[in-house]
mmCIF file of N, CA, C and O in Angstrom:
data_model
loop_
_atom_site.group_PDB
_atom_site.id
_atom_site.type_symbol
_atom_site.label_atom_id
_atom_site.label_comp_id
_atom_site.label_asym_id
_atom_site.label_seq_id
_atom_site.Cartn_x
_atom_site.Cartn_y
_atom_site.Cartn_z
ATOM 1 N N UNK S 1 115.826 68.026 121.441
ATOM 2 C CA UNK S 1 115.513 68.358 120.088
ATOM 3 C C UNK S 1 115.045 69.598 120.059
ATOM 4 O O UNK S 1 113.931 70.356 120.936
ATOM 5 N N UNK S 2 115.130 70.372 119.098
ATOM 6 C CA UNK S 2 114.838 71.892 118.539
ATOM 7 C C UNK S 2 113.197 71.403 118.136
ATOM 8 O O UNK S 2 112.916 70.616 117.398
ATOM 9 N N UNK S 3 112.401 72.515 118.512
ATOM 10 C CA UNK S 3 111.009 72.561 117.814
ATOM 11 C C UNK S 3 110.952 72.708 116.614
ATOM 12 O O UNK S 3 111.637 73.479 116.053
ATOM 13 N N UNK S 4 109.917 71.901 115.763
ATOM 14 C CA UNK S 4 110.099 72.312 114.389
ATOM 15 C C UNK S 4 108.791 73.356 114.224
ATOM 16 O O UNK S 4 108.887 74.289 113.006
ATOM 17 N N UNK S 5 107.698 73.484 115.304
ATOM 18 C CA UNK S 5 107.079 74.758 115.099
ATOM 19 C C UNK S 5 106.934 75.443 116.187
ATOM 20 O O UNK S 5 106.820 74.847 117.722
ATOM 21 N N UNK S 6 106.466 76.824 116.103
ATOM 22 C CA UNK S 6 106.432 77.525 117.384
ATOM 23 C C UNK S 6 105.201 78.588 116.776
ATOM 24 O O UNK S 6 104.965 78.654 116.144
ATOM 25 N N UNK S 7 104.415 79.279 118.349
ATOM 26 C CA UNK S 7 103.685 80.030 118.039
ATOM 27 C C UNK S 7 104.305 81.330 117.530
ATOM 28 O O UNK S 7 105.314 81.509 117.081
ATOM 29 N N UNK S 8 103.156 82.278 116.995
ATOM 30 C CA UNK S 8 103.422 83.251 116.071
ATOM 31 C C UNK S 8 104.159 84.337 117.291
ATOM 32 O O UNK S 8 105.268 85.096 116.969
ATOM 33 N N UNK S 9 103.899 84.260 118.662
ATOM 34 C CA UNK S 9 104.431 85.305 119.435
ATOM 35 C C UNK S 9 105.773 84.654 119.773
ATOM 36 O O UNK S 9 106.933 85.386 119.673
ATOM 37 N N UNK S 10 105.904 83.355 119.860
ATOM 38 C CA UNK S 10 107.544 82.866 120.263
ATOM 39 C C UNK S 10 108.297 82.949 118.461
ATOM 40 O O UNK S 10 109.574 83.525 118.870
ATOM 41 N N UNK S 11 107.935 83.196 117.776
ATOM 42 C CA UNK S 11 108.243 83.315 116.162
ATOM 43 C C UNK S 11 108.950 84.858 116.147
ATOM 44 O O UNK S 11 110.039 85.172 115.892
ATOM 45 N N UNK S 12 108.043 85.840 116.680
ATOM 46 C CA UNK S 12 108.027 87.148 116.668
ATOM 47 C C UNK S 12 109.243 87.299 117.451
ATOM 48 O O UNK S 12 110.089 88.244 117.691
ATOM 49 N N UNK S 13 109.341 86.677 119.031
ATOM 50 C CA UNK S 13 110.264 87.034 120.009
ATOM 51 C C UNK S 13 111.805 86.766 119.506
ATOM 52 O O UNK S 13 112.669 87.411 119.713
ATOM 53 N N UNK S 14 111.667 85.433 118.732
ATOM 54 C CA UNK S 14 113.031 85.225 118.335
ATOM 55 C C UNK S 14 113.435 85.719 117.463
ATOM 56 O O UNK S 14 114.950 86.100 117.286
ATOM 57 N N UNK S 15 112.798 86.476 116.579
ATOM 58 C CA UNK S 15 113.240 87.637 115.676
ATOM 59 C C UNK S 15 113.364 88.972 116.069
ATOM 60 O O UNK S 15 114.173 89.750 115.247
ATOM 61 N N UNK S 16 112.945 89.101 117.096
ATOM 62 C CA UNK S 16 113.145 90.404 117.856
ATOM 63 C C UNK S 16 112.462 91.487 117.045
ATOM 64 O O UNK S 16 112.519 92.755 116.793
ATOM 65 N N UNK S 17 110.936 90.971 116.449
ATOM 66 C CA UNK S 17 109.862 92.048 116.062
ATOM 67 C C UNK S 17 108.506 91.719 116.911
ATOM 68 O O UNK S 17 108.759 90.771 117.528
ATOM 69 N N UNK S 18 107.882 92.568 116.612
ATOM 70 C CA UNK S 18 106.704 92.767 116.873
ATOM 71 C C UNK S 18 105.442 91.460 116.635
ATOM 72 O O UNK S 18 105.804 90.977 115.248
ATOM 73 N N UNK S 19 104.705 91.225 117.086
ATOM 74 C CA UNK S 19 103.803 90.168 116.716
ATOM 75 C C UNK S 19 103.256 90.479 115.392
ATOM 76 O O UNK S 19 103.032 89.765 114.609
ATOM 77 N N UNK S 20 102.556 91.842 115.370
ATOM 78 C CA UNK S 20 102.075 92.446 114.026
ATOM 79 C C UNK S 20 102.699 92.275 113.059
ATOM 80 O O UNK S 20 102.599 91.950 111.815
ATOM 81 N N UNK S 21 104.244 92.450 113.032
ATOM 82 C CA UNK S 21 104.972 92.556 112.128
ATOM 83 C C UNK S 21 105.364 91.020 111.480
ATOM 84 O O UNK S 21 105.673 90.880 110.499
ATOM 85 N N UNK S 22 105.154 90.117 112.555
ATOM 86 C CA UNK S 22 105.595 88.577 112.048
ATOM 87 C C UNK S 22 104.158 88.163 111.433
ATOM 88 O O UNK S 22 104.007 87.594 110.298
ATOM 89 N N UNK S 23 103.072 88.676 111.834
ATOM 90 C CA UNK S 23 101.747 88.357 110.911
ATOM 91 C C UNK S 23 102.119 89.141 109.534
ATOM 92 O O UNK S 23 101.345 88.519 108.462
ATOM 93 N N UNK S 24 102.524 90.070 109.311
ATOM 94 C CA UNK S 24 102.770 90.700 107.911
ATOM 95 C C UNK S 24 103.546 89.938 107.303
ATOM 96 O O UNK S 24 103.333 89.591 105.915
ATOM 97 N N UNK S 25 104.771 89.101 108.053
ATOM 98 C CA UNK S 25 105.343 88.456 107.022
ATOM 99 C C UNK S 25 104.563 86.763 106.637
ATOM 100 O O UNK S 25 105.032 86.603 105.611
ATOM 101 N N UNK S 26 104.025 86.706 107.689
ATOM 102 C CA UNK S 26 102.961 85.524 107.318
ATOM 103 C C UNK S 26 102.301 85.681 106.296
ATOM 104 O O UNK S 26 101.894 84.818 105.317
ATOM 105 N N UNK S 27 101.867 87.118 106.285
ATOM 106 C CA UNK S 27 100.554 87.234 104.833
ATOM 107 C C UNK S 27 101.366 87.478 103.942
ATOM 108 O O UNK S 27 100.721 87.173 102.533
ATOM 109 N N UNK S 28 102.417 88.209 103.982
ATOM 110 C CA UNK S 28 103.307 88.151 102.406
ATOM 111 C C UNK S 28 103.897 86.657 102.271
ATOM 112 O O UNK S 28 104.867 86.934 101.293
ATOM 113 N N UNK S 29 103.805 85.813 103.294
ATOM 114 C CA UNK S 29 104.004 84.730 102.554
ATOM 115 C C UNK S 29 105.981 84.457 102.676
ATOM 116 O O UNK S 29 106.717 83.617 101.971
ATOM 117 N N UNK S 30 106.456 85.241 103.204
ATOM 118 C CA UNK S 30 107.872 85.299 103.392
ATOM 119 C C UNK S 30 108.319 84.395 104.719
ATOM 120 O O UNK S 30 109.349 83.695 104.432
ATOM 121 N N UNK S 31 107.451 83.862 105.408
ATOM 122 C CA UNK S 31 107.802 83.133 106.396
ATOM 123 C C UNK S 31 106.472 82.000 106.417
ATOM 124 O O UNK S 31 105.163 82.597 106.309
ATOM 125 N N UNK S 32 106.721 80.523 106.324
ATOM 126 C CA UNK S 32 105.665 79.679 106.239
ATOM 127 C C UNK S 32 105.220 79.392 107.883
ATOM 128 O O UNK S 32 105.597 79.456 108.878
ATOM 129 N N UNK S 33 103.723 79.081 107.946
ATOM 130 C CA UNK S 33 102.700 78.570 109.238
ATOM 131 C C UNK S 33 101.789 77.590 108.539
ATOM 132 O O UNK S 33 101.461 77.827 107.245
ATOM 133 N N UNK S 34 101.338 77.236 109.603
ATOM 134 C CA UNK S 34 99.933 76.214 109.374
ATOM 135 C C UNK S 34 99.568 76.481 110.691
ATOM 136 O O UNK S 34 99.380 76.765 111.729
ATOM 137 N N UNK S 35 98.096 75.960 110.472
ATOM 138 C CA UNK S 35 96.938 76.053 111.366
ATOM 139 C C UNK S 35 96.669 74.907 111.735
ATOM 140 O O UNK S 35 96.587 73.727 111.078
ATOM 141 N N UNK S 36 96.996 74.440 112.987
ATOM 142 C CA UNK S 36 96.694 73.088 113.608
ATOM 143 C C UNK S 36 95.531 73.690 114.583
ATOM 144 O O UNK S 36 95.984 73.992 115.753
ATOM 145 N N UNK S 37 94.130 72.685 114.673
ATOM 146 C CA UNK S 37 93.009 73.298 115.372
ATOM 147 C C UNK S 37 93.013 74.760 115.445
ATOM 148 O O UNK S 37 93.001 75.209 114.267
ATOM 149 N N UNK S 38 92.811 75.241 116.530
ATOM 150 C CA UNK S 38 92.569 76.817 116.379
ATOM 151 C C UNK S 38 93.973 77.849 116.028
ATOM 152 O O UNK S 38 93.987 78.903 116.520
ATOM 153 N N UNK S 39 95.078 76.921 116.502
ATOM 154 C CA UNK S 39 96.615 77.427 116.572
ATOM 155 C C UNK S 39 97.303 77.687 115.395
ATOM 156 O O UNK S 39 97.350 76.630 114.676
ATOM 157 N N UNK S 40 97.869 78.930 115.280
ATOM 158 C CA UNK S 40 98.579 79.094 114.421
ATOM 159 C C UNK S 40 100.218 78.732 114.570
ATOM 160 O O UNK S 40 100.629 79.481 115.664
ATOM 161 N N UNK S 41 100.515 78.276 113.841
ATOM 162 C CA UNK S 41 102.373 77.527 114.159
ATOM 163 C C UNK S 41 102.839 78.176 112.904
ATOM 164 O O UNK S 41 102.820 78.120 112.042
ATOM 165 N N UNK S 42 103.856 78.752 113.331
ATOM 166 C CA UNK S 42 105.256 79.009 112.286
ATOM 167 C C UNK S 42 106.312 77.989 112.450
ATOM 168 O O UNK S 42 106.729 77.530 113.437
ATOM 169 N N UNK S 43 106.612 77.790 111.270
ATOM 170 C CA UNK S 43 107.970 76.416 111.116
ATOM 171 C C UNK S 43 109.090 77.276 111.541
ATOM 172 O O UNK S 43 109.690 78.061 110.671
ATOM 173 N N UNK S 44 110.156 76.919 112.279
ATOM 174 C CA UNK S 44 111.359 77.176 112.486
ATOM 175 C C UNK S 44 112.318 77.282 111.411
ATOM 176 O O UNK S 44 112.961 78.277 111.220
ATOM 177 N N UNK S 45 112.278 76.168 110.793
ATOM 178 C CA UNK S 45 113.121 76.211 109.342
ATOM 179 C C UNK S 45 112.933 77.530 108.455
ATOM 180 O O UNK S 45 113.982 77.605 107.876
ATOM 181 N N UNK S 46 111.281 77.722 108.551
ATOM 182 C CA UNK S 46 111.300 78.726 107.389
ATOM 183 C C UNK S 46 111.907 80.509 107.973
ATOM 184 O O UNK S 46 111.902 80.933 107.356
ATOM 185 N N UNK S 47 111.851 80.331 109.610
ATOM 186 C CA UNK S 47 112.324 81.453 110.089
ATOM 187 C C UNK S 47 113.944 81.539 109.824
ATOM 188 O O UNK S 47 114.289 82.753 109.294
ATOM 189 N N UNK S 48 114.279 80.276 110.179
ATOM 190 C CA UNK S 48 115.692 80.452 109.788
ATOM 191 C C UNK S 48 116.279 80.596 107.899
ATOM 192 O O UNK S 48 117.295 81.389 108.091
ATOM 193 N N UNK S 49 115.491 80.341 107.242
ATOM 194 C CA UNK S 49 115.264 80.209 105.842
ATOM 195 C C UNK S 49 115.688 81.946 105.456
ATOM 196 O O UNK S 49 116.107 82.636 104.692
ATOM 197 N N UNK S 50 114.484 82.497 105.944
ATOM 198 C CA UNK S 50 113.938 83.882 105.794
ATOM 199 C C UNK S 50 115.032 84.848 106.333
ATOM 200 O O UNK S 50 115.692 85.773 105.527
ATOM 201 N N UNK S 51 115.601 84.697 107.719
ATOM 202 C CA UNK S 51 116.919 85.498 108.119
ATOM 203 C C UNK S 51 118.119 85.163 107.507
ATOM 204 O O UNK S 51 118.377 86.050 107.295
ATOM 205 N N UNK S 52 118.264 84.161 107.043
ATOM 206 C CA UNK S 52 119.454 83.812 106.047
ATOM 207 C C UNK S 52 119.416 84.470 104.947
ATOM 208 O O UNK S 52 120.399 84.874 104.151
ATOM 209 N N UNK S 53 118.486 84.669 104.546
ATOM 210 C CA UNK S 53 118.123 85.430 103.002
ATOM 211 C C UNK S 53 118.203 87.019 103.127
ATOM 212 O O UNK S 53 118.505 87.480 101.968
ATOM 213 N N UNK S 54 118.028 87.147 104.329
ATOM 214 C CA UNK S 54 118.279 89.073 104.769
ATOM 215 C C UNK S 54 119.709 89.606 104.072
ATOM 216 O O UNK S 54 120.653 88.975 104.394
ATOM 217 N N UNK S 55 119.935 90.522 103.533
ATOM 218 C CA UNK S 55 121.005 91.317 103.342
ATOM 219 C C UNK S 55 121.935 91.442 104.732
ATOM 220 O O UNK S 55 121.115 91.834 105.488
ATOM 221 N N UNK S 56 123.078 91.692 104.568
ATOM 222 C CA UNK S 56 123.764 91.891 106.076
ATOM 223 C C UNK S 56 124.222 93.566 105.378
ATOM 224 O O UNK S 56 124.668 93.605 104.379
ATOM 225 N N UNK S 57 124.448 94.073 106.317
ATOM 226 C CA UNK S 57 125.386 95.279 106.453
ATOM 227 C C UNK S 57 126.770 95.188 106.854
ATOM 228 O O UNK S 57 126.911 94.937 107.606
ATOM 229 N N UNK S 58 127.438 95.808 105.612
ATOM 230 C CA UNK S 58 128.827 95.325 106.006
ATOM 231 C C UNK S 58 129.332 97.059 106.169
ATOM 232 O O UNK S 58 130.266 97.212 105.957
ATOM 233 N N UNK S 59 129.157 96.671 107.780
ATOM 234 C CA UNK S 59 129.920 98.066 108.579
ATOM 235 C C UNK S 59 131.179 98.017 108.903
ATOM 236 O O UNK S 59 131.389 97.067 109.487
ATOM 237 N N UNK S 60 131.958 98.828 108.667
ATOM 238 C CA UNK S 60 133.213 98.681 108.676
ATOM 239 C C UNK S 60 133.538 99.100 110.402
ATOM 240 O O UNK S 60 132.781 99.745 110.931
ATOM 241 N N UNK S 61 134.393 98.196 111.161
ATOM 242 C CA UNK S 61 134.652 98.593 112.375
ATOM 243 C C UNK S 61 135.490 99.905 112.840
ATOM 244 O O UNK S 61 136.617 99.798 112.324
ATOM 245 N N UNK S 62 134.866 100.269 113.605
ATOM 246 C CA UNK S 62 135.661 101.446 114.342
ATOM 247 C C UNK S 62 136.855 100.996 114.805
ATOM 248 O O UNK S 62 136.997 100.039 116.142
ATOM 249 N N UNK S 63 138.182 101.671 114.913
ATOM 250 C CA UNK S 63 139.336 101.791 115.857
ATOM 251 C C UNK S 63 139.310 102.942 116.956
ATOM 252 O O UNK S 63 138.107 103.650 116.743
ATOM 253 N N UNK S 64 139.528 102.743 117.943
ATOM 254 C CA UNK S 64 139.478 103.244 118.882
ATOM 255 C C UNK S 64 139.809 104.791 118.644
ATOM 256 O O UNK S 64 139.271 105.687 119.405
ATOM 257 N N UNK S 65 140.720 105.094 118.232
ATOM 258 C CA UNK S 65 141.218 106.433 117.381
ATOM 259 C C UNK S 65 139.982 107.100 116.741
ATOM 260 O O UNK S 65 139.969 108.224 116.474
ATOM 261 N N UNK S 66 139.162 106.346 115.677
ATOM 262 C CA UNK S 66 138.013 107.063 115.287
ATOM 263 C C UNK S 66 136.938 107.568 115.814
ATOM 264 O O UNK S 66 136.268 108.094 115.565
ATOM 265 N N UNK S 67 136.944 106.952 117.017
ATOM 266 C CA UNK S 67 135.778 107.205 117.931
ATOM 267 C C UNK S 67 135.947 108.652 118.459
ATOM 268 O O UNK S 67 137.148 108.643 119.405
ATOM 269 N N UNK S 68 135.525 109.518 118.519
ATOM 270 C CA UNK S 68 135.537 111.080 118.936
ATOM 271 C C UNK S 68 134.637 110.905 120.222
ATOM 272 O O UNK S 68 133.486 110.575 120.716
ATOM 273 N N UNK S 69 135.318 111.473 121.628
ATOM 274 C CA UNK S 69 134.598 111.175 122.893
ATOM 275 C C UNK S 69 134.105 112.607 123.209
ATOM 276 O O UNK S 69 133.982 113.640 122.627
#
């Protein structure tokens, strides 16, 4: 079973960002979290929804002849 909640550090690692950047996203309410006891836990579903909402770069793939050595 996939976890529903993860620590801030685990959430940051999963997104490939720093812990500070994750706290900024939490403060901006772009990702949801909750406090249980003394622990701040991040909702995995919220992380997935945030990532899905991000724009993607439609960078064309280069052919071998397009790459200059």
